[in-house]
PDB file of C-alpha atoms in Angstrom:
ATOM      1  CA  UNK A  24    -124.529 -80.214-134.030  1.00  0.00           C
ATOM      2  CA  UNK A  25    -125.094 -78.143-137.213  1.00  0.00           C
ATOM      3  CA  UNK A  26    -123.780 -74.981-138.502  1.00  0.00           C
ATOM      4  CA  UNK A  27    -125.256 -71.568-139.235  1.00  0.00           C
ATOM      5  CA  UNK A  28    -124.427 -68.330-140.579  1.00  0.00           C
ATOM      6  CA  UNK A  29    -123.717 -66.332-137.978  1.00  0.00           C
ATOM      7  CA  UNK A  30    -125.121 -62.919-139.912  1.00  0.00           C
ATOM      8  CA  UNK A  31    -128.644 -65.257-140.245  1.00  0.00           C
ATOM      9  CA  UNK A  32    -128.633 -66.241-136.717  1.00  0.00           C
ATOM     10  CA  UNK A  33    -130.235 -64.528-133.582  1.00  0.00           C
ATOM     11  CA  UNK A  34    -128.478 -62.805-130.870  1.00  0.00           C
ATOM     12  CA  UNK A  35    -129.013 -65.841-128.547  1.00  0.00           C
ATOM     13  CA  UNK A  36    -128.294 -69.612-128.391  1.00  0.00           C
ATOM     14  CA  UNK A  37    -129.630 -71.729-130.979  1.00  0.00           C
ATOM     15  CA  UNK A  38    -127.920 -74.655-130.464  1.00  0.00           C
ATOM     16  CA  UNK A  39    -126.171 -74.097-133.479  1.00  0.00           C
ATOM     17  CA  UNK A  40    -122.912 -73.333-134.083  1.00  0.00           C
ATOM     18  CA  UNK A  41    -122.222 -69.796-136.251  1.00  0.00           C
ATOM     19  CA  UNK A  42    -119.817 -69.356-138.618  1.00  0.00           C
ATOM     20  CA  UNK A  43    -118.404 -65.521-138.649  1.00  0.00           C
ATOM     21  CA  UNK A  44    -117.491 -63.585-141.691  1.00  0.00           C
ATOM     22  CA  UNK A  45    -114.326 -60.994-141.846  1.00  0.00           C
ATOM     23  CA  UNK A  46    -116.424 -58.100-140.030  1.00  0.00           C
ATOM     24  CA  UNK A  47    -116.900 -60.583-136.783  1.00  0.00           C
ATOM     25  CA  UNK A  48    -113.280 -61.490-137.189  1.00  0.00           C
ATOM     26  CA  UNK A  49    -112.216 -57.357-137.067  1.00  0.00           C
ATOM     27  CA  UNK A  50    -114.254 -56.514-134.223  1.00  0.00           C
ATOM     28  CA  UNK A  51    -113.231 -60.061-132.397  1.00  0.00           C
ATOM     29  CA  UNK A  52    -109.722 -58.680-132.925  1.00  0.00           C
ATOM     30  CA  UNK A  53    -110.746 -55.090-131.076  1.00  0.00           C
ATOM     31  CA  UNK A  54    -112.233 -56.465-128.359  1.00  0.00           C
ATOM     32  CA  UNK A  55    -109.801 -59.288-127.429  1.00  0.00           C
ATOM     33  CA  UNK A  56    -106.908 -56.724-127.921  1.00  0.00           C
ATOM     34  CA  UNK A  57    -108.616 -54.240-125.243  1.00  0.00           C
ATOM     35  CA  UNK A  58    -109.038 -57.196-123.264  1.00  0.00           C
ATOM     36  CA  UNK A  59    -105.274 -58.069-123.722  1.00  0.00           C
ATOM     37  CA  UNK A  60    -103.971 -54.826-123.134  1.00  0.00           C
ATOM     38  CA  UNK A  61    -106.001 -54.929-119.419  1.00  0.00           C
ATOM     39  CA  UNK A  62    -104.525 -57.742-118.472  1.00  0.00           C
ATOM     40  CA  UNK A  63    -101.350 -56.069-118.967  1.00  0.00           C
ATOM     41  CA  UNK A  64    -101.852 -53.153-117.183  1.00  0.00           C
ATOM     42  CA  UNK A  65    -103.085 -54.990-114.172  1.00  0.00           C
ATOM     43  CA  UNK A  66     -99.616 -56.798-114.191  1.00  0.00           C
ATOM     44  CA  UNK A  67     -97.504 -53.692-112.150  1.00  0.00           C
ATOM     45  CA  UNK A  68    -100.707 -54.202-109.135  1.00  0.00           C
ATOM     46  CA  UNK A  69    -100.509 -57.737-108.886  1.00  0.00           C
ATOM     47  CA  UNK A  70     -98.089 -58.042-106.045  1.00  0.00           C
ATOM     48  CA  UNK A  71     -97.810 -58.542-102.427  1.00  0.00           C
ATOM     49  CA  UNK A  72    -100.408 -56.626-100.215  1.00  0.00           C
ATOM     50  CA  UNK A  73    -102.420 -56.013-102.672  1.00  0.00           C
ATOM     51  CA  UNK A  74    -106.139 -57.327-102.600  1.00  0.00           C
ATOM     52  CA  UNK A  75    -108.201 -59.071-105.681  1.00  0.00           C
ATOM     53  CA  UNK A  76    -111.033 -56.280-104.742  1.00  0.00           C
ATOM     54  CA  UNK A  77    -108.136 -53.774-105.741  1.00  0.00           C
ATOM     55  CA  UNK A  78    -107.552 -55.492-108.578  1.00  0.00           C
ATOM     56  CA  UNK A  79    -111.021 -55.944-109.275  1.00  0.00           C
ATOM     57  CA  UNK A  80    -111.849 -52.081-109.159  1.00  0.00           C
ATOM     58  CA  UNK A  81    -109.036 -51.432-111.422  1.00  0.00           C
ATOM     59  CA  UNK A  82    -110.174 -53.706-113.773  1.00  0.00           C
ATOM     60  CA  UNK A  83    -113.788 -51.779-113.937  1.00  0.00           C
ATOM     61  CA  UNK A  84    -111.991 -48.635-114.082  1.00  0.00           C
ATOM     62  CA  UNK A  85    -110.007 -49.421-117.154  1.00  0.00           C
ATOM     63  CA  UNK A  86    -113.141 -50.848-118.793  1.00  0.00           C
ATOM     64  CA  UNK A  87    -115.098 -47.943-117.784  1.00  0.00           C
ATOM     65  CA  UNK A  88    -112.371 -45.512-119.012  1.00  0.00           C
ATOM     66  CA  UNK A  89    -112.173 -47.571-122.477  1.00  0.00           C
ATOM     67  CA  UNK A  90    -115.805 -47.627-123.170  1.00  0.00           C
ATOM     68  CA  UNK A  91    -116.600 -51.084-122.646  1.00  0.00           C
ATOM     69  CA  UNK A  92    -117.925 -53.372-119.847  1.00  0.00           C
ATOM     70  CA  UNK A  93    -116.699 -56.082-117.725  1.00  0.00           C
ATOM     71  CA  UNK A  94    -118.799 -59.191-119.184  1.00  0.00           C
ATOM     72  CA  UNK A  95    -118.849 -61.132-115.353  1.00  0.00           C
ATOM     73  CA  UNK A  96    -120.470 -58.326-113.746  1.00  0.00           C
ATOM     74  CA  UNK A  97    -123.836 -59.046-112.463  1.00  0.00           C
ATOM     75  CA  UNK A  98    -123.499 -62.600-114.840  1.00  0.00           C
ATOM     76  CA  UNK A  99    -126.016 -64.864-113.410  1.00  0.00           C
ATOM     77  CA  UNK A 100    -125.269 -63.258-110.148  1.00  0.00           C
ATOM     78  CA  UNK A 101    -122.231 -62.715-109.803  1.00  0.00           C
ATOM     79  CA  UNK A 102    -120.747 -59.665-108.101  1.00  0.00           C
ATOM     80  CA  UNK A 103    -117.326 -58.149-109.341  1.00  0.00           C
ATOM     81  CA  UNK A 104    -116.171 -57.868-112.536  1.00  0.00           C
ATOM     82  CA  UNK A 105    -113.049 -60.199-112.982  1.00  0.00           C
ATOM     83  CA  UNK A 106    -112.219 -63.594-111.190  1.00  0.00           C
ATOM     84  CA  UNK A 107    -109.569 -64.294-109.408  1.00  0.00           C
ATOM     85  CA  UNK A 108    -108.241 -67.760-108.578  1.00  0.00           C
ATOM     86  CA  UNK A 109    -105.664 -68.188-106.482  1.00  0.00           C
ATOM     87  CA  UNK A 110    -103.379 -71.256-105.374  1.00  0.00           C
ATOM     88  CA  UNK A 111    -105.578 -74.251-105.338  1.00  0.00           C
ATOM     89  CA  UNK A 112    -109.053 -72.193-106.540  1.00  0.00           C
ATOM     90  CA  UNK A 113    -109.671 -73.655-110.210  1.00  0.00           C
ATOM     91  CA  UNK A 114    -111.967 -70.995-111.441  1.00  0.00           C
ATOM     92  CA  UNK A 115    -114.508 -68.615-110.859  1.00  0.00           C
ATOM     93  CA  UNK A 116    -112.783 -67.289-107.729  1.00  0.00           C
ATOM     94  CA  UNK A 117    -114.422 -64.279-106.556  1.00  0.00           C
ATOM     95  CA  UNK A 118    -112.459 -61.138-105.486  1.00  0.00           C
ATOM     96  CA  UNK A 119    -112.377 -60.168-101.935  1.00  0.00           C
ATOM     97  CA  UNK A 120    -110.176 -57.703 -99.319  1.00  0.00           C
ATOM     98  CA  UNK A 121    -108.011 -60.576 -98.622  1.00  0.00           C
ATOM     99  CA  UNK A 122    -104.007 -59.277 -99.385  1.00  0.00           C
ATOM    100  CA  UNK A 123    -102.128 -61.395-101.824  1.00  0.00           C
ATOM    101  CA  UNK A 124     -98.833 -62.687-100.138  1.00  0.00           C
ATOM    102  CA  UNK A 125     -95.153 -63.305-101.538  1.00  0.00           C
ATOM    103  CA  UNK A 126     -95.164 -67.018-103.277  1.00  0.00           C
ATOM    104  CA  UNK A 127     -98.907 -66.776-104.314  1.00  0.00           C
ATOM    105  CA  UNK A 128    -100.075 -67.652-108.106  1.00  0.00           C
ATOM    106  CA  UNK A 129    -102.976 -66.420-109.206  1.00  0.00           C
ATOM    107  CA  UNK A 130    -105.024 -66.413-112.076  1.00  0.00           C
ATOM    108  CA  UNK A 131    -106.866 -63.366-113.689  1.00  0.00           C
ATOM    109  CA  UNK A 132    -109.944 -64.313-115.922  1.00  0.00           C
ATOM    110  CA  UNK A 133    -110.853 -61.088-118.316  1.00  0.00           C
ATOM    111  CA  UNK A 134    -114.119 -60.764-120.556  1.00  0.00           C
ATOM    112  CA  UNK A 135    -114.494 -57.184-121.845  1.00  0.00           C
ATOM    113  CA  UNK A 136    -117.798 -56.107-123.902  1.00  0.00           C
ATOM    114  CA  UNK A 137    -116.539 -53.459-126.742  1.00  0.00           C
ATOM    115  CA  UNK A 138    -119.069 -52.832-129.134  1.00  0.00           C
ATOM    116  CA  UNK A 139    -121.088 -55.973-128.095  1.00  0.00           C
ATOM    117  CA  UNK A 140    -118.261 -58.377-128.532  1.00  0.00           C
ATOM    118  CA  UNK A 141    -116.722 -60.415-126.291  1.00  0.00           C
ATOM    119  CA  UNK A 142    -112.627 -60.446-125.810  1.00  0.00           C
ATOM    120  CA  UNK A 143    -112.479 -63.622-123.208  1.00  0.00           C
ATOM    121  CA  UNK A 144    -108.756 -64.079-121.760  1.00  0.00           C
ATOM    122  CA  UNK A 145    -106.961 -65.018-118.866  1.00  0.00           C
ATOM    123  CA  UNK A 146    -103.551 -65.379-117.822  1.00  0.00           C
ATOM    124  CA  UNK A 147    -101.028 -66.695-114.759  1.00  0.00           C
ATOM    125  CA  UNK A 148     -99.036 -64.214-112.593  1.00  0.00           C
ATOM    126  CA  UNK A 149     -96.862 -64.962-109.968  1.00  0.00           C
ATOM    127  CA  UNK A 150     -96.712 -62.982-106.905  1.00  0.00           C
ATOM    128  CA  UNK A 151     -92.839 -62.496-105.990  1.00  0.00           C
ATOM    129  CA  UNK A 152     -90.864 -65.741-105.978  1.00  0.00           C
ATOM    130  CA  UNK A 153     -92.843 -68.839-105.857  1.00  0.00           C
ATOM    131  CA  UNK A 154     -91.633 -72.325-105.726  1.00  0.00           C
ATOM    132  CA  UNK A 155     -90.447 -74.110-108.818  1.00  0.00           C
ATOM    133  CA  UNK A 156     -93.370 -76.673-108.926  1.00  0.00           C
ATOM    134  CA  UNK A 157     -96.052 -73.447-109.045  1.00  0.00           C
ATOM    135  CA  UNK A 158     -93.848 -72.218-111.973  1.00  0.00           C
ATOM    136  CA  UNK A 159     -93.430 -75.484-113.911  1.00  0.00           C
ATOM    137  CA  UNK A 160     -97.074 -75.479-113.720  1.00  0.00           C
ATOM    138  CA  UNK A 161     -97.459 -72.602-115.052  1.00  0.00           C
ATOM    139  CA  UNK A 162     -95.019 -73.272-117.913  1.00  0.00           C
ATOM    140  CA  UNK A 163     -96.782 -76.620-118.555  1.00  0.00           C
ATOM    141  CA  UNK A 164    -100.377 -74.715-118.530  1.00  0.00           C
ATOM    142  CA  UNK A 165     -99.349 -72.467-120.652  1.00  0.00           C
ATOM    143  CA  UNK A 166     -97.847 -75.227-122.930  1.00  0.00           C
ATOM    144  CA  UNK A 167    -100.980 -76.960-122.996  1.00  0.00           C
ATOM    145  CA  UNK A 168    -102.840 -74.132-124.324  1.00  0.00           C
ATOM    146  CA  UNK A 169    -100.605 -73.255-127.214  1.00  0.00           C
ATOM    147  CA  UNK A 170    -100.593 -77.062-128.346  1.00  0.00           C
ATOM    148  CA  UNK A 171    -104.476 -77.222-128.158  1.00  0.00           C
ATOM    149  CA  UNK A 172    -104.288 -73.802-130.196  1.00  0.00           C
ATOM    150  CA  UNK A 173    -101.812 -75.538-132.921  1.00  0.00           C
ATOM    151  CA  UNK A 174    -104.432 -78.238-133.210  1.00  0.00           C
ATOM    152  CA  UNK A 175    -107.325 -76.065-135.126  1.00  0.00           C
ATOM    153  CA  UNK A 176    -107.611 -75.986-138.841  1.00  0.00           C
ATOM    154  CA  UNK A 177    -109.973 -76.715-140.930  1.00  0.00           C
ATOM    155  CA  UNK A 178    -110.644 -80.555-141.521  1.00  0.00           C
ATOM    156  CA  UNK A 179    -109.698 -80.890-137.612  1.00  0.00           C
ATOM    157  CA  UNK A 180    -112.288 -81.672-134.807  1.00  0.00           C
ATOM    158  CA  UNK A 181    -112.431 -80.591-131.134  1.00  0.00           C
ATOM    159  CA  UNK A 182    -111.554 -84.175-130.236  1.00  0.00           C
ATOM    160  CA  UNK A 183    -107.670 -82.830-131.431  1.00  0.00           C
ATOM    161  CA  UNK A 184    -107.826 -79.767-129.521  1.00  0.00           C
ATOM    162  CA  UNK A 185    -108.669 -82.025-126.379  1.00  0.00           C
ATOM    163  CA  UNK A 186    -106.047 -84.847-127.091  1.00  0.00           C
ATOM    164  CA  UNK A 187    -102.983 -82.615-127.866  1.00  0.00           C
ATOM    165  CA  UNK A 188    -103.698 -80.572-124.364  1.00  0.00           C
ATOM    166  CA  UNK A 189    -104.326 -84.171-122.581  1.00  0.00           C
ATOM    167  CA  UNK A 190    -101.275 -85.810-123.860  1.00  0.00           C
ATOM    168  CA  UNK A 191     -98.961 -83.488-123.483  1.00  0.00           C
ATOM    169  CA  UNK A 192     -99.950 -82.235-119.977  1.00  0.00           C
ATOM    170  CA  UNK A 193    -100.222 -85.858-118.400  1.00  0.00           C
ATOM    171  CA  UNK A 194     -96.919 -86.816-119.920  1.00  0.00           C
ATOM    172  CA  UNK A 195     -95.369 -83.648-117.811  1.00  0.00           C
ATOM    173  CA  UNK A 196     -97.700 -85.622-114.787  1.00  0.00           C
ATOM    174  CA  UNK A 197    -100.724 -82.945-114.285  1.00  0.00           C
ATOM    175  CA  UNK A 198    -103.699 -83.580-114.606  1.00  0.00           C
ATOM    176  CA  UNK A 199    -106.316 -81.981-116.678  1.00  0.00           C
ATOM    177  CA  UNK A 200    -110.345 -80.405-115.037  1.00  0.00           C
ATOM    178  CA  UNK A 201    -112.736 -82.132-116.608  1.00  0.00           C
ATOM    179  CA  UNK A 202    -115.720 -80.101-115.226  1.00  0.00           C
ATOM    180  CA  UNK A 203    -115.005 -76.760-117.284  1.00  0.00           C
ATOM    181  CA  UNK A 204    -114.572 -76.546-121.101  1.00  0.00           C
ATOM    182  CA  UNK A 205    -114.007 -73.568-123.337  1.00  0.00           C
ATOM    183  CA  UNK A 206    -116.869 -72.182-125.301  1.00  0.00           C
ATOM    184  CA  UNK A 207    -118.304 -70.471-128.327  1.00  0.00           C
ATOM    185  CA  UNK A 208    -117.751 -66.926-128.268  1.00  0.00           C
ATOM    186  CA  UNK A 209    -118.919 -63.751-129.865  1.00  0.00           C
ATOM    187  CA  UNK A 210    -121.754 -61.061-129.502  1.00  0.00           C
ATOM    188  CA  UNK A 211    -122.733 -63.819-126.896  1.00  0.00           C
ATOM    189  CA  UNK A 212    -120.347 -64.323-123.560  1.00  0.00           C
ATOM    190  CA  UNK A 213    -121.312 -68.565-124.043  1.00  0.00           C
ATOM    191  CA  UNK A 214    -121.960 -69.963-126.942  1.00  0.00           C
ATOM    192  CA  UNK A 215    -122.224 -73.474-128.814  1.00  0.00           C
ATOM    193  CA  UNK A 216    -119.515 -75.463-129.396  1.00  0.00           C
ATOM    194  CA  UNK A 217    -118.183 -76.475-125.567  1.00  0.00           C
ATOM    195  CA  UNK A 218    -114.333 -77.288-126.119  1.00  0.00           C
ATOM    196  CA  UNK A 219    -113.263 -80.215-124.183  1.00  0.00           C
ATOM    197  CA  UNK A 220    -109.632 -79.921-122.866  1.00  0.00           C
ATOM    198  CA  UNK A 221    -109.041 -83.805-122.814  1.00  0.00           C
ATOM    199  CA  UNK A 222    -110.100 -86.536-125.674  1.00  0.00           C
ATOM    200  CA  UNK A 223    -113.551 -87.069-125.867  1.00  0.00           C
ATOM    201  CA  UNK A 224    -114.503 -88.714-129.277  1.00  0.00           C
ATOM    202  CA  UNK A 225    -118.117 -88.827-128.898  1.00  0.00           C
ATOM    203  CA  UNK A 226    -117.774 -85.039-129.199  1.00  0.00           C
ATOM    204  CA  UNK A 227    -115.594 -84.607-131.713  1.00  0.00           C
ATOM    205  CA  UNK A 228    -116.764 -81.470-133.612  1.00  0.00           C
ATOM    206  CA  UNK A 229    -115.224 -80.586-137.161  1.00  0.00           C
ATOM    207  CA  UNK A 230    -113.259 -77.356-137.075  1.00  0.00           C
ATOM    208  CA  UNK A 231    -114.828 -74.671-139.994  1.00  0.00           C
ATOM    209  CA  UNK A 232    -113.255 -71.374-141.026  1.00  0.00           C
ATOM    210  CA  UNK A 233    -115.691 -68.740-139.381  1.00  0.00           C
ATOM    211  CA  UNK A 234    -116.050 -70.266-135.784  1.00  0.00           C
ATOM    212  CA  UNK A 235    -114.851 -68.506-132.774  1.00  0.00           C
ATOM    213  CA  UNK A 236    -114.441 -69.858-129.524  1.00  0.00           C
ATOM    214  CA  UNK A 237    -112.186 -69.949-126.270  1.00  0.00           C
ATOM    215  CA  UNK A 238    -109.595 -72.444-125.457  1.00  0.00           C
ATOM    216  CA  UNK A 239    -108.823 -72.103-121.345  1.00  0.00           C
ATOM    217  CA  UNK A 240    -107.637 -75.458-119.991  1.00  0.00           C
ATOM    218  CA  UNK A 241    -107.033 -75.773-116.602  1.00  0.00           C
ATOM    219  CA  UNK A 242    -104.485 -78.126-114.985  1.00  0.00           C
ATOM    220  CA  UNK A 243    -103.779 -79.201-111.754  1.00  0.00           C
ATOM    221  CA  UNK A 244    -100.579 -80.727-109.575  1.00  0.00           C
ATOM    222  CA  UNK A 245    -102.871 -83.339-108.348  1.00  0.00           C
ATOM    223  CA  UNK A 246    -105.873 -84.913-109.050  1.00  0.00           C
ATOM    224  CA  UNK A 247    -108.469 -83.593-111.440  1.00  0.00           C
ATOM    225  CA  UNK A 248    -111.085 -83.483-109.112  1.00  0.00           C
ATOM    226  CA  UNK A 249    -113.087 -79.443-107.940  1.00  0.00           C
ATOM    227  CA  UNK A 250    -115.402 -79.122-106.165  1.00  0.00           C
ATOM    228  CA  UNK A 251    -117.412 -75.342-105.901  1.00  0.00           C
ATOM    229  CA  UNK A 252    -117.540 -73.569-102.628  1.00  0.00           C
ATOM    230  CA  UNK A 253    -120.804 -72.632-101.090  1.00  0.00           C
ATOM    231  CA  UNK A 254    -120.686 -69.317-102.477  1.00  0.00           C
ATOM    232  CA  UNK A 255    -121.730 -70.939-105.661  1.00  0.00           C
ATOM    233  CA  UNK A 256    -118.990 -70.123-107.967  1.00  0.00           C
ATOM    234  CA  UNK A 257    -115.882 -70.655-106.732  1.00  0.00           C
ATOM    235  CA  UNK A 258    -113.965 -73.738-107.852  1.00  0.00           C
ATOM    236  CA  UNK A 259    -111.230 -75.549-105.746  1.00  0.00           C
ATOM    237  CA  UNK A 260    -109.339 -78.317-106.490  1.00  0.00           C
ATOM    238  CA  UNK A 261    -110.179 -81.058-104.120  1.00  0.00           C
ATOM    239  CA  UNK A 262    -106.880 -82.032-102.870  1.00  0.00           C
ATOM    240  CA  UNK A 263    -105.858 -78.671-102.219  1.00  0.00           C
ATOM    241  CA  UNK A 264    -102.868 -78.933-105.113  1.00  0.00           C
ATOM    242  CA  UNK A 265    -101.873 -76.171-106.893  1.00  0.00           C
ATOM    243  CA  UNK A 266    -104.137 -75.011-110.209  1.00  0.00           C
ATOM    244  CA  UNK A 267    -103.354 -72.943-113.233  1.00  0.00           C
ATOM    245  CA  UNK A 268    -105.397 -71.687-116.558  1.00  0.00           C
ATOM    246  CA  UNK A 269    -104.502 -69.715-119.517  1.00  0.00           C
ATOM    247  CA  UNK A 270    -107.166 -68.670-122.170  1.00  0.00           C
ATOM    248  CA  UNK A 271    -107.492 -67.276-125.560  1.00  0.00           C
ATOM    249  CA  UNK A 272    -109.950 -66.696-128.025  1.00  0.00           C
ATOM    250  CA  UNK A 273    -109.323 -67.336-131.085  1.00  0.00           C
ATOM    251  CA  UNK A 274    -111.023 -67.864-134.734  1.00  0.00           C
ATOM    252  CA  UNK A 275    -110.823 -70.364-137.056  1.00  0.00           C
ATOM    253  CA  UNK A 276    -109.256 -69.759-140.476  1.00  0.00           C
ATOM    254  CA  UNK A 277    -108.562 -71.079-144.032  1.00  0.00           C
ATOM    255  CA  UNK A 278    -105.155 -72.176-142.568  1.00  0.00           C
ATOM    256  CA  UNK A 279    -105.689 -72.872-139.083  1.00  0.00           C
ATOM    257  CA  UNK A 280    -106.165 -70.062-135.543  1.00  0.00           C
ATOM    258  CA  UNK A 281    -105.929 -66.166-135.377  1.00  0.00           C
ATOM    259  CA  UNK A 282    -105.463 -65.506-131.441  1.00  0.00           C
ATOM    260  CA  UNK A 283    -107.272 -62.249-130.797  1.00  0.00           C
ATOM    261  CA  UNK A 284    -106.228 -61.975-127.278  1.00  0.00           C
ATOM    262  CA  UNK A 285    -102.277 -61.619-127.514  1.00  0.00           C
ATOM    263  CA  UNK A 286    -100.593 -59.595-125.260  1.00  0.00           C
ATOM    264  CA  UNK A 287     -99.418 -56.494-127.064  1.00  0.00           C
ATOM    265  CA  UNK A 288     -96.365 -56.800-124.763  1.00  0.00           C
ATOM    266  CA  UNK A 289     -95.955 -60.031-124.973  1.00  0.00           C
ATOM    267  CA  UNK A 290     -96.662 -60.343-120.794  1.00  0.00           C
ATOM    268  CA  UNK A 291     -99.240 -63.303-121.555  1.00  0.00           C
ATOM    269  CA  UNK A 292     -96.101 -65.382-122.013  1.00  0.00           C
ATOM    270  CA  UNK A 293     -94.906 -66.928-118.578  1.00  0.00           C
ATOM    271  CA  UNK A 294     -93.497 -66.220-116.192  1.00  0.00           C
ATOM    272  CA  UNK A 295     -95.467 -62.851-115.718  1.00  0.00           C
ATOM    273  CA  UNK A 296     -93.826 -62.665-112.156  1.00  0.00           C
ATOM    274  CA  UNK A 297     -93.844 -58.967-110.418  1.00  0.00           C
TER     275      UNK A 297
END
């Protein structure tokens, strides 16, 4: 895998992976703080009763309103403009008139186009009171994500990223999905390099100031094994157990991450329960 200037590089993938300048870095910031700042207005709707298509159309509303537009919609087919994975869905879960109910978890995946960048972030809420495993895993998610965060700097690879989410979340006994990976990230939605969420040496990939890219593991109560539903997109964990993702993007720097999705009001930190 080689690098590239990202200002020399065309608007598509190259194989290559860009390194940004500071003018990438400011508008990364504006669009992952837009995105940020939806997923904390959705918080107050994400309760019992309510449906993911409600959520959904409130999402599109507040892009709409905000001048920007929901990256997922119409993405290789697919329909609505956020996902929504709840329980035992992984990913990709696709909103629907189906009412969330009291003890639920769900997760709310966010990509918002401002100015042709992409903010990419999602988050865990809790729907009422849930049980105490569904929070732990939340907690230990969430966990995960912040230590694979702590592991960029230059001079690192993405083999660290991988290892410190790995070890840590199998020594609190969940398991970590193999089948998605974060991604480069940008004035594209997918980009080069794919961030592993467990060790993986063979793709260890040094970390340069200038790269952007998500970090989004997913971990599960059970197994590691999904499977995706007929529908093509949605994800489910194949024992049924409960599932749970955070995501950020983030850039790397002289000294190691800038997060550009952080909540403004700090409701990215769990539990977001409402």
């Amino acid at each position: 895998m080689t690098f590239i200037e990202a200002a020399q590089a065309p608007l598509r993938k190259t194989g290559h992976i860009k390194l940004h300048g500071p003018e990438a870095f400011a508008a990364m910031r504006k669009a992952g703080h837009l995105t940020a700042t939806l997923l904390d207005a959705v918080t107050p709707l994400v309760r019992p009763g309510v449906t993911t298509n409600e959520i959904d159309q409130f999402c599109f509303d507040f892009a709409m309103a905000h001048k920007a537009y929901p990256a997922p919609l119409d993405y290789r087919g697919f329909r609505k403009s956020v996902c929504t994975s709840i329980n035992h869905v992984v990913c990709h879960g696709i909103p629907d008139d189906k009412p969330l109910r009291e003890g639920d978890v769900i997760n709310i995946d966010v990509t918002l186009i401002v100015e042709g960048w992409h903010g990419d972030s999602s988050r865990m809420y809790q729907v009422g009171a849930v049980s105490r495993r569904a929070s732990r895993l939340i907690e230990v998610t969430y966990e995960a994500l912040m230590r694979g965060i702590a592991a960029v700097k230059p001079g690192a690879t993405t083999h660290d990223i991988g290892t410190a989410i790995q070890v840590f979340a199998e020594a609190e006994r969940c398991s970590v999905v193999r089948e998605f990976c974060g991604h480069g990230l940008g004035q594209l939605f997918h980009d080069e390099p794919n961030i592993l969420h467990y060790s993986h040496k063979t793709s260890a990939i040094p970390l340069k100031p200038g790269m952007i890219f998500t970090i989004e593991p997913m971990l599960n109560l059970g197994r590691p094994h999904v499977k995706v539903l007929a529908d093509g997109w949605t994800a489910v964990t194949r024992d049924r157990s409960l599932s749970a993702q955070f995501e950020h993007s983030i850039g790397v720097t002289e000294t190691g991450a800038e997060i550009f999705t952080l909540s403004p009001a700090g409701l990215d930190l769990p539990p977001a329960q409402v």
